[in-house]
Amino acid sequence: MASADSIKREQALWMLRRMRVVRQLSERIVELYPTDVMETPVHLCMGQEAVSAGLCCHLTDDDVMLLGHRTHGPALSKGLPLEKLVAELYGRTTGCSKARGGSMHVFDMEHGLPGSSAIVGGSIAVGVGAALSAKMRDDGTISVSYFGDAATNAGVFYESLNFAALKKLPVLFVCENNGLSNVMPQQEHSAYEILGIASQFMPTYRADGTDALSVFSQAGAAVSHVRETGRPAFLECKTKRWMKHQGHEADDLDINPVDRQKDCPIAKLEAFVQVSGMANARELRAIRDEVEQEINAAIEFAEKSPYPQPKAQEV
Ligand SMILES: Cc1ncc(C[n+]2csc(CCOP(=O)(O)OP(=O)(O)O)c2C)c(N)n1
Ligand SMILES: [Mg+2]
């Protein structure tokens, strides 16, 4: 079972609620996606929820986070309102990108989400640019470039680490490493250890990405380093993808066997909060039920929202 030295009750329950939102929304997408109500590809985060929840516990709305294509978990953990994401999945004008983006292109400046990219590795350098801007403003905010293991194959990854280290920029690189690039295992797409590369440029941190408390602790140290020194750091979180790369079906790859009990980040955190006396079974059921109501409300909001008109010019 997970353990953590210094986590407070409200932080543990905050992470649990964020993970439940991501999980329960994913479960609803699994049910609804085959009915074609959603106007977008989806890359689900089931099994990977702990990474963004443990990280975002240490970020403020003013810190920015740049995402790749697997956006639901990190965007919701960073604060994107649920109904704005669901409306975007439904292709409605009330969506976070006004129906122009779909699930791979989410924006919400109020919560520090200036953009995401469907091009693998495409937003890593943008996060570095945001850090340069934070340094010039000197306002104490930091930037996070959030990407998968395969994004480290891109040339821009190395340029970004080099530039961030050379110019001493307040950026945290976070690799959500599920060990897969679509159906290709990491050892077939990379001839290196990711932290072996990163450690040549900056301090590195490693967390168990199936354990919110491990991420909480390592992300806390990494974020403090970036905030206090104004210099970059790198966090790798090894995790497990439960679903196929894209779409609503469960993964069936021999190279990615998943034990949904043992590898479940929500079950691990729920066990911890109960054993440590932070919450009892009734309170955990209440969180699950409240999240279910929020998802129902978000779906209703999306269903009632208008589709964009072909001639609309407003951006
Ligand atoms: C430059 C580029 N090459 C290939 C693709 C096709 N593609 C989309 S997602 C993906 C795998 C990405 O794996 P990773 O970065 O580890 O993220 P994960 O899907 O595992 O979260 C690939 C190869 C792409 N979108 N962009
Ligand atoms: Mg991957």
CSV table of C-alpha atoms and ligand atoms in Angstrom, one decimal:
chain,number,residue,atom,x,y,z
A,1,MET,CA,0.0,0.0,0.0
A,2,ALA,CA,1.0,3.6,-0.6
A,3,SER,CA,2.4,5.8,2.1
A,4,ALA,CA,3.4,9.4,2.4
A,5,ASP,CA,5.2,11.3,5.1
A,6,SER,CA,3.7,14.8,5.0
A,7,ILE,CA,0.5,14.7,3.0
A,8,LYS,CA,-2.5,16.6,4.5
A,9,ARG,CA,-6.0,15.2,4.5
A,10,GLU,CA,-7.3,17.9,2.1
A,11,GLN,CA,-4.5,17.2,-0.3
A,12,ALA,CA,-5.1,13.4,-0.4
A,13,LEU,CA,-8.9,14.0,-0.9
A,14,TRP,CA,-8.2,16.6,-3.5
A,15,MET,CA,-6.1,14.1,-5.5
A,16,LEU,CA,-8.7,11.4,-5.0
A,17,ARG,CA,-11.5,13.6,-6.3
A,18,ARG,CA,-9.6,14.6,-9.3
A,19,MET,CA,-8.7,11.0,-10.1
A,20,ARG,CA,-12.3,10.0,-9.7
A,21,VAL,CA,-13.5,12.7,-12.1
A,22,VAL,CA,-11.0,11.4,-14.7
A,23,ARG,CA,-11.8,7.8,-14.1
A,24,GLN,CA,-15.6,8.1,-14.0
A,25,LEU,CA,-15.6,10.4,-17.1
A,26,SER,CA,-13.5,7.7,-18.9
A,27,GLU,CA,-16.0,5.0,-17.9
A,28,ARG,CA,-18.8,7.1,-19.2
A,29,ILE,CA,-17.0,7.7,-22.5
A,30,VAL,CA,-16.5,3.9,-22.8
A,31,GLU,CA,-20.3,3.6,-22.6
A,32,LEU,CA,-21.2,6.5,-24.8
A,33,TYR,CA,-18.5,6.6,-27.5
A,34,PRO,CA,-19.9,3.7,-29.6
A,35,THR,CA,-23.2,5.7,-29.9
A,36,ASP,CA,-21.3,8.4,-31.9
A,37,VAL,CA,-22.4,11.3,-29.7
A,38,MET,CA,-18.8,12.5,-29.5
A,39,GLU,CA,-17.2,14.3,-32.4
A,40,THR,CA,-13.6,13.6,-31.7
A,41,PRO,CA,-11.0,10.9,-31.2
A,42,VAL,CA,-10.3,10.2,-27.5
A,43,HIS,CA,-7.1,9.0,-25.8
A,44,LEU,CA,-8.3,7.8,-22.3
A,45,CYS,CA,-6.2,8.2,-19.2
A,46,MET,CA,-7.6,5.2,-17.3
A,47,GLY,CA,-4.9,3.8,-15.0
A,48,GLN,CA,-2.7,6.9,-15.5
A,49,GLU,CA,-4.8,9.3,-13.3
A,50,ALA,CA,-2.3,9.5,-10.4
A,51,VAL,CA,0.4,11.3,-12.5
A,52,SER,CA,-1.5,14.5,-13.2
A,53,ALA,CA,-3.4,14.5,-9.8
A,54,GLY,CA,-0.1,14.2,-7.8
A,55,LEU,CA,1.5,16.9,-9.9
A,56,CYS,CA,-1.2,19.4,-10.0
A,57,CYS,CA,-1.6,19.4,-6.3
A,58,HIS,CA,1.5,21.6,-6.3
A,59,LEU,CA,0.5,24.0,-9.1
A,60,THR,CA,-1.5,27.2,-9.0
A,61,ASP,CA,-3.9,28.5,-11.7
A,62,ASP,CA,-1.1,31.0,-12.7
A,63,ASP,CA,1.4,28.2,-13.4
A,64,VAL,CA,0.9,27.0,-17.0
A,65,MET,CA,1.0,23.5,-18.3
A,66,LEU,CA,1.4,22.5,-22.0
A,67,LEU,CA,-0.1,19.1,-23.0
A,68,GLY,CA,0.2,16.5,-25.7
A,69,HIS,CA,-2.7,14.5,-27.2
A,70,ARG,CA,-3.7,12.6,-24.0
A,71,THR,CA,-5.3,15.6,-22.4
A,72,HIS,CA,-8.3,14.6,-20.2
A,73,GLY,CA,-6.4,13.7,-17.0
A,74,PRO,CA,-3.9,16.5,-17.0
A,75,ALA,CA,-6.4,19.1,-18.2
A,76,LEU,CA,-9.0,18.2,-15.5
A,77,SER,CA,-6.4,17.9,-12.8
A,78,LYS,CA,-5.1,21.4,-13.7
A,79,GLY,CA,-8.6,22.8,-13.3
A,80,LEU,CA,-10.4,22.7,-16.7
A,81,PRO,CA,-14.1,22.6,-15.8
A,82,LEU,CA,-15.6,19.2,-16.5
A,83,GLU,CA,-18.5,20.6,-18.5
A,84,LYS,CA,-16.1,22.5,-20.8
A,85,LEU,CA,-14.3,19.4,-21.6
A,86,VAL,CA,-17.4,17.3,-22.2
A,87,ALA,CA,-18.9,20.0,-24.4
A,88,GLU,CA,-15.7,20.0,-26.4
A,89,LEU,CA,-16.0,16.2,-26.8
A,90,TYR,CA,-19.5,16.7,-28.0
A,91,GLY,CA,-18.4,19.3,-30.5
A,92,ARG,CA,-20.4,22.1,-29.0
A,93,THR,CA,-19.7,25.9,-28.9
A,94,THR,CA,-19.6,25.9,-25.1
A,95,GLY,CA,-16.6,23.5,-25.2
A,96,CYS,CA,-13.2,24.7,-24.0
A,97,SER,CA,-12.1,25.2,-27.6
A,98,LYS,CA,-15.5,26.3,-28.9
A,99,ALA,CA,-15.8,23.0,-30.8
A,100,ARG,CA,-12.7,23.8,-32.9
A,101,GLY,CA,-10.3,21.5,-31.1
A,102,GLY,CA,-11.8,18.2,-29.9
A,103,SER,CA,-10.1,16.2,-27.2
A,104,MET,CA,-6.5,16.8,-28.4
A,105,HIS,CA,-6.7,20.6,-28.4
A,106,VAL,CA,-7.8,22.0,-25.1
A,107,PHE,CA,-7.4,25.6,-23.9
A,108,ASP,CA,-8.3,27.3,-20.7
A,109,MET,CA,-6.2,30.4,-19.8
A,110,GLU,CA,-8.1,30.9,-16.5
A,111,HIS,CA,-6.6,27.6,-15.3
A,112,GLY,CA,-3.1,27.8,-16.9
A,113,LEU,CA,-3.9,25.7,-20.0
A,114,PRO,CA,-2.6,27.7,-23.0
A,115,GLY,CA,-2.7,24.7,-25.3
A,116,SER,CA,-2.0,21.1,-26.3
A,117,SER,CA,-0.8,19.4,-29.4
A,118,ALA,CA,-1.7,16.3,-31.4
A,119,ILE,CA,1.9,16.4,-32.9
A,120,VAL,CA,3.9,14.1,-30.6
A,121,GLY,CA,6.5,16.3,-28.8
A,122,GLY,CA,4.8,19.4,-30.4
A,123,SER,CA,4.2,21.3,-27.1
A,124,ILE,CA,7.4,20.6,-25.3
A,125,ALA,CA,9.2,23.7,-26.6
A,126,VAL,CA,6.1,25.8,-26.1
A,127,GLY,CA,6.4,25.0,-22.4
A,128,VAL,CA,10.0,26.2,-22.5
A,129,GLY,CA,8.8,29.4,-24.2
A,130,ALA,CA,6.2,29.9,-21.4
A,131,ALA,CA,9.0,29.5,-18.9
A,132,LEU,CA,11.1,32.1,-20.6
A,133,SER,CA,8.1,34.4,-20.5
A,134,ALA,CA,7.7,33.7,-16.7
A,135,LYS,CA,11.3,34.5,-16.1
A,136,MET,CA,11.1,37.8,-18.0
A,137,ARG,CA,7.9,38.7,-16.0
A,138,ASP,CA,9.7,37.6,-12.8
A,139,ASP,CA,6.3,36.7,-11.2
A,140,GLY,CA,7.3,33.4,-9.5
A,141,THR,CA,5.1,31.2,-11.7
A,142,ILE,CA,6.5,28.1,-13.4
A,143,SER,CA,5.7,26.2,-16.6
A,144,VAL,CA,5.2,22.5,-17.1
A,145,SER,CA,5.8,20.6,-20.3
A,146,TYR,CA,3.8,17.4,-20.0
A,147,PHE,CA,4.3,14.6,-22.5
A,148,GLY,CA,4.6,10.8,-23.1
A,149,ASP,CA,7.6,8.5,-23.4
A,150,ALA,CA,7.6,8.5,-27.2
A,151,ALA,CA,7.8,12.3,-27.3
A,152,THR,CA,11.3,12.0,-26.0
A,153,ASN,CA,12.3,10.6,-29.5
A,154,ALA,CA,11.6,14.0,-31.1
A,155,GLY,CA,14.6,16.2,-31.8
A,156,VAL,CA,12.8,19.1,-30.2
A,157,PHE,CA,12.9,17.3,-26.9
A,158,TYR,CA,16.7,17.6,-26.7
A,159,GLU,CA,16.7,21.2,-27.9
A,160,SER,CA,14.2,22.0,-25.2
A,161,LEU,CA,16.2,20.4,-22.4
A,162,ASN,CA,19.3,22.2,-23.6
A,163,PHE,CA,17.7,25.6,-24.0
A,164,ALA,CA,16.0,25.4,-20.6
A,165,ALA,CA,19.2,24.4,-18.8
A,166,LEU,CA,21.4,26.9,-20.7
A,167,LYS,CA,19.1,29.8,-20.1
A,168,LYS,CA,18.1,28.7,-16.5
A,169,LEU,CA,14.3,28.6,-17.1
A,170,PRO,CA,11.6,27.7,-14.6
A,171,VAL,CA,10.2,24.7,-16.4
A,172,LEU,CA,9.3,21.3,-15.1
A,173,PHE,CA,9.4,18.5,-17.8
A,174,VAL,CA,7.0,15.7,-16.8
A,175,CYS,CA,7.1,12.5,-18.7
A,176,GLU,CA,4.0,10.3,-18.2
A,177,ASN,CA,5.7,7.1,-19.2
A,178,ASN,CA,3.2,4.3,-20.0
A,179,GLY,CA,5.9,2.4,-21.8
A,180,LEU,CA,4.1,2.5,-25.1
A,181,SER,CA,4.0,4.5,-28.3
A,182,ASN,CA,0.6,3.4,-29.6
A,183,VAL,CA,1.3,-0.4,-29.7
A,184,MET,CA,5.1,-0.2,-29.7
A,185,PRO,CA,6.9,-0.9,-26.4
A,186,GLN,CA,9.4,1.7,-25.2
A,187,GLN,CA,12.4,-0.6,-25.7
A,188,GLU,CA,11.5,-0.7,-29.4
A,189,HIS,CA,11.2,3.1,-29.8
A,190,SER,CA,14.1,4.3,-27.5
A,191,ALA,CA,17.7,3.2,-27.2
A,192,TYR,CA,18.2,5.2,-24.0
A,193,GLU,CA,16.9,5.6,-20.4
A,194,ILE,CA,14.9,8.8,-20.3
A,195,LEU,CA,16.3,10.0,-17.0
A,196,GLY,CA,19.8,9.1,-18.2
A,197,ILE,CA,19.4,11.8,-20.9
A,198,ALA,CA,17.6,14.3,-18.8
A,199,SER,CA,20.2,14.1,-15.9
A,200,GLN,CA,22.8,15.5,-18.2
A,201,PHE,CA,20.9,18.8,-18.2
A,202,MET,CA,19.1,19.1,-14.9
A,203,PRO,CA,18.1,17.4,-11.6
A,204,THR,CA,15.8,14.5,-12.1
A,205,TYR,CA,13.0,12.8,-10.1
A,206,ARG,CA,11.3,9.5,-10.5
A,207,ALA,CA,7.9,8.5,-9.2
A,208,ASP,CA,5.6,5.4,-9.4
A,209,GLY,CA,2.9,6.8,-11.7
A,210,THR,CA,0.4,4.3,-10.4
A,211,ASP,CA,0.7,5.7,-6.9
A,212,ALA,CA,-0.6,9.2,-6.3
A,213,LEU,CA,1.4,9.5,-3.0
A,214,SER,CA,4.7,8.7,-4.8
A,215,VAL,CA,3.9,11.3,-7.5
A,216,PHE,CA,2.8,13.8,-4.8
A,217,SER,CA,6.1,13.4,-3.0
A,218,GLN,CA,8.4,13.5,-6.1
A,219,ALA,CA,6.4,16.2,-7.9
A,220,GLY,CA,6.5,18.3,-4.7
A,221,ALA,CA,10.3,18.1,-4.6
A,222,ALA,CA,10.6,18.8,-8.3
A,223,VAL,CA,8.2,21.8,-8.3
A,224,SER,CA,9.9,23.2,-5.2
A,225,HIS,CA,13.3,23.0,-7.0
A,226,VAL,CA,11.9,24.9,-10.1
A,227,ARG,CA,10.1,27.5,-8.0
A,228,GLU,CA,12.9,28.1,-5.6
A,229,THR,CA,15.9,28.1,-8.0
A,230,GLY,CA,14.1,29.3,-11.2
A,231,ARG,CA,15.9,26.5,-13.0
A,232,PRO,CA,14.5,23.4,-14.8
A,233,ALA,CA,13.9,19.9,-13.4
A,234,PHE,CA,12.6,16.6,-14.9
A,235,LEU,CA,10.1,14.2,-13.4
A,236,GLU,CA,9.4,10.7,-14.9
A,237,CYS,CA,6.4,8.8,-13.7
A,238,LYS,CA,6.1,5.2,-14.9
A,239,THR,CA,2.5,4.2,-15.2
A,240,LYS,CA,0.2,1.7,-17.0
A,241,ARG,CA,-2.2,2.4,-19.8
A,242,TRP,CA,-5.4,0.4,-19.4
A,243,MET,CA,-7.2,1.2,-22.6
A,244,LYS,CA,-6.1,1.0,-26.3
A,245,HIS,CA,-4.0,3.9,-27.5
A,246,GLN,CA,-7.2,5.6,-28.8
A,247,GLY,CA,-10.9,5.0,-28.5
A,248,HIS,CA,-13.1,3.2,-25.9
A,249,GLU,CA,-11.8,-0.4,-25.9
A,250,ALA,CA,-9.6,-2.1,-23.2
A,251,ASP,CA,-6.0,-2.8,-24.2
A,252,ASP,CA,-5.2,-6.4,-25.1
A,253,LEU,CA,-1.5,-6.2,-25.7
A,254,ASP,CA,0.6,-9.1,-24.3
A,255,ILE,CA,3.4,-6.5,-23.7
A,256,ASN,CA,1.1,-4.4,-21.5
A,257,PRO,CA,-0.5,-6.8,-19.0
A,258,VAL,CA,-2.6,-4.8,-16.5
A,259,ASP,CA,-3.9,-6.0,-13.1
A,260,ARG,CA,-6.8,-3.6,-12.5
A,261,GLN,CA,-6.7,-4.3,-8.8
A,262,LYS,CA,-3.0,-4.2,-8.1
A,263,ASP,CA,-2.3,-1.3,-10.6
A,264,CYS,CA,-5.2,0.9,-9.7
A,265,PRO,CA,-4.1,4.3,-8.4
A,266,ILE,CA,-7.6,5.1,-7.0
A,267,ALA,CA,-7.8,1.8,-5.0
A,268,LYS,CA,-4.3,2.5,-3.6
A,269,LEU,CA,-5.1,6.0,-2.5
A,270,GLU,CA,-8.5,4.9,-1.1
A,271,ALA,CA,-6.8,2.2,1.0
A,272,PHE,CA,-4.3,4.8,2.3
A,273,VAL,CA,-6.9,7.4,3.3
A,274,GLN,CA,-8.9,4.8,5.1
A,275,VAL,CA,-6.0,3.2,7.0
A,276,SER,CA,-4.7,6.6,8.0
A,277,GLY,CA,-8.1,7.7,9.2
A,278,MET,CA,-8.4,10.5,6.7
A,279,ALA,CA,-11.8,9.3,5.4
A,280,ASN,CA,-14.1,6.3,5.9
A,281,ALA,CA,-15.9,4.1,3.4
A,282,ARG,CA,-19.1,6.3,3.6
A,283,GLU,CA,-17.1,9.5,2.8
A,284,LEU,CA,-15.4,7.7,-0.2
A,285,ARG,CA,-18.8,6.6,-1.5
A,286,ALA,CA,-20.1,10.2,-1.2
A,287,ILE,CA,-17.1,11.4,-3.3
A,288,ARG,CA,-17.9,8.8,-6.0
A,289,ASP,CA,-21.6,9.7,-6.0
A,290,GLU,CA,-20.9,13.5,-6.1
A,291,VAL,CA,-18.6,13.0,-9.1
A,292,GLU,CA,-21.2,10.9,-10.8
A,293,GLN,CA,-23.7,13.8,-10.4
A,294,GLU,CA,-21.1,16.3,-11.8
A,295,ILE,CA,-20.6,14.1,-14.8
A,296,ASN,CA,-24.4,13.8,-15.4
A,297,ALA,CA,-24.7,17.5,-15.2
A,298,ALA,CA,-21.7,18.0,-17.6
A,299,ILE,CA,-23.3,15.7,-20.1
A,300,GLU,CA,-26.6,17.4,-19.9
A,301,PHE,CA,-24.9,20.8,-20.3
A,302,ALA,CA,-23.2,19.5,-23.5
A,303,GLU,CA,-26.3,17.9,-24.9
A,304,LYS,CA,-28.2,21.2,-24.5
A,305,SER,CA,-25.4,23.3,-26.0
A,306,PRO,CA,-25.5,24.4,-29.7
A,307,TYR,CA,-23.3,23.1,-32.5
A,308,PRO,CA,-21.2,25.8,-34.2
A,309,GLN,CA,-22.6,27.5,-37.2
A,310,PRO,CA,-20.6,27.1,-40.5
A,311,LYS,CA,-20.2,30.9,-40.9
A,312,ALA,CA,-19.2,31.7,-37.3
A,313,GLN,CA,-15.9,33.8,-37.3
A,314,GLU,CA,-15.5,34.5,-33.7
A,315,VAL,CA,-12.4,33.0,-32.1
B,1,LIG,C1,5.2,13.7,-34.9
B,1,LIG,C2,4.2,12.6,-34.7
B,1,LIG,N1,4.5,11.4,-35.1
B,1,LIG,C3,3.6,10.4,-34.9
B,1,LIG,C4,2.4,10.6,-34.5
B,1,LIG,C5,1.3,9.5,-34.4
B,1,LIG,N2,1.2,9.2,-33.0
B,1,LIG,C6,0.1,9.8,-32.3
B,1,LIG,S1,0.2,9.4,-30.6
B,1,LIG,C7,1.5,8.4,-30.8
B,1,LIG,C8,2.2,7.7,-29.7
B,1,LIG,C9,2.6,8.7,-28.6
B,1,LIG,O1,3.1,8.0,-27.5
B,1,LIG,P1,3.6,8.8,-26.2
B,1,LIG,O2,4.2,10.1,-26.6
B,1,LIG,O3,4.3,7.8,-25.4
B,1,LIG,O4,2.2,9.2,-25.6
B,1,LIG,P2,1.0,8.2,-25.1
B,1,LIG,O5,0.1,8.0,-26.3
B,1,LIG,O6,1.6,6.9,-24.7
B,1,LIG,O7,0.4,8.9,-24.0
B,1,LIG,C10,2.0,8.5,-32.2
B,1,LIG,C11,3.2,7.8,-32.7
B,1,LIG,C12,2.0,12.0,-34.2
B,1,LIG,N3,0.8,12.3,-33.8
B,1,LIG,N4,3.0,13.0,-34.3
B,2,MG,MG,3.5,6.4,-24.1
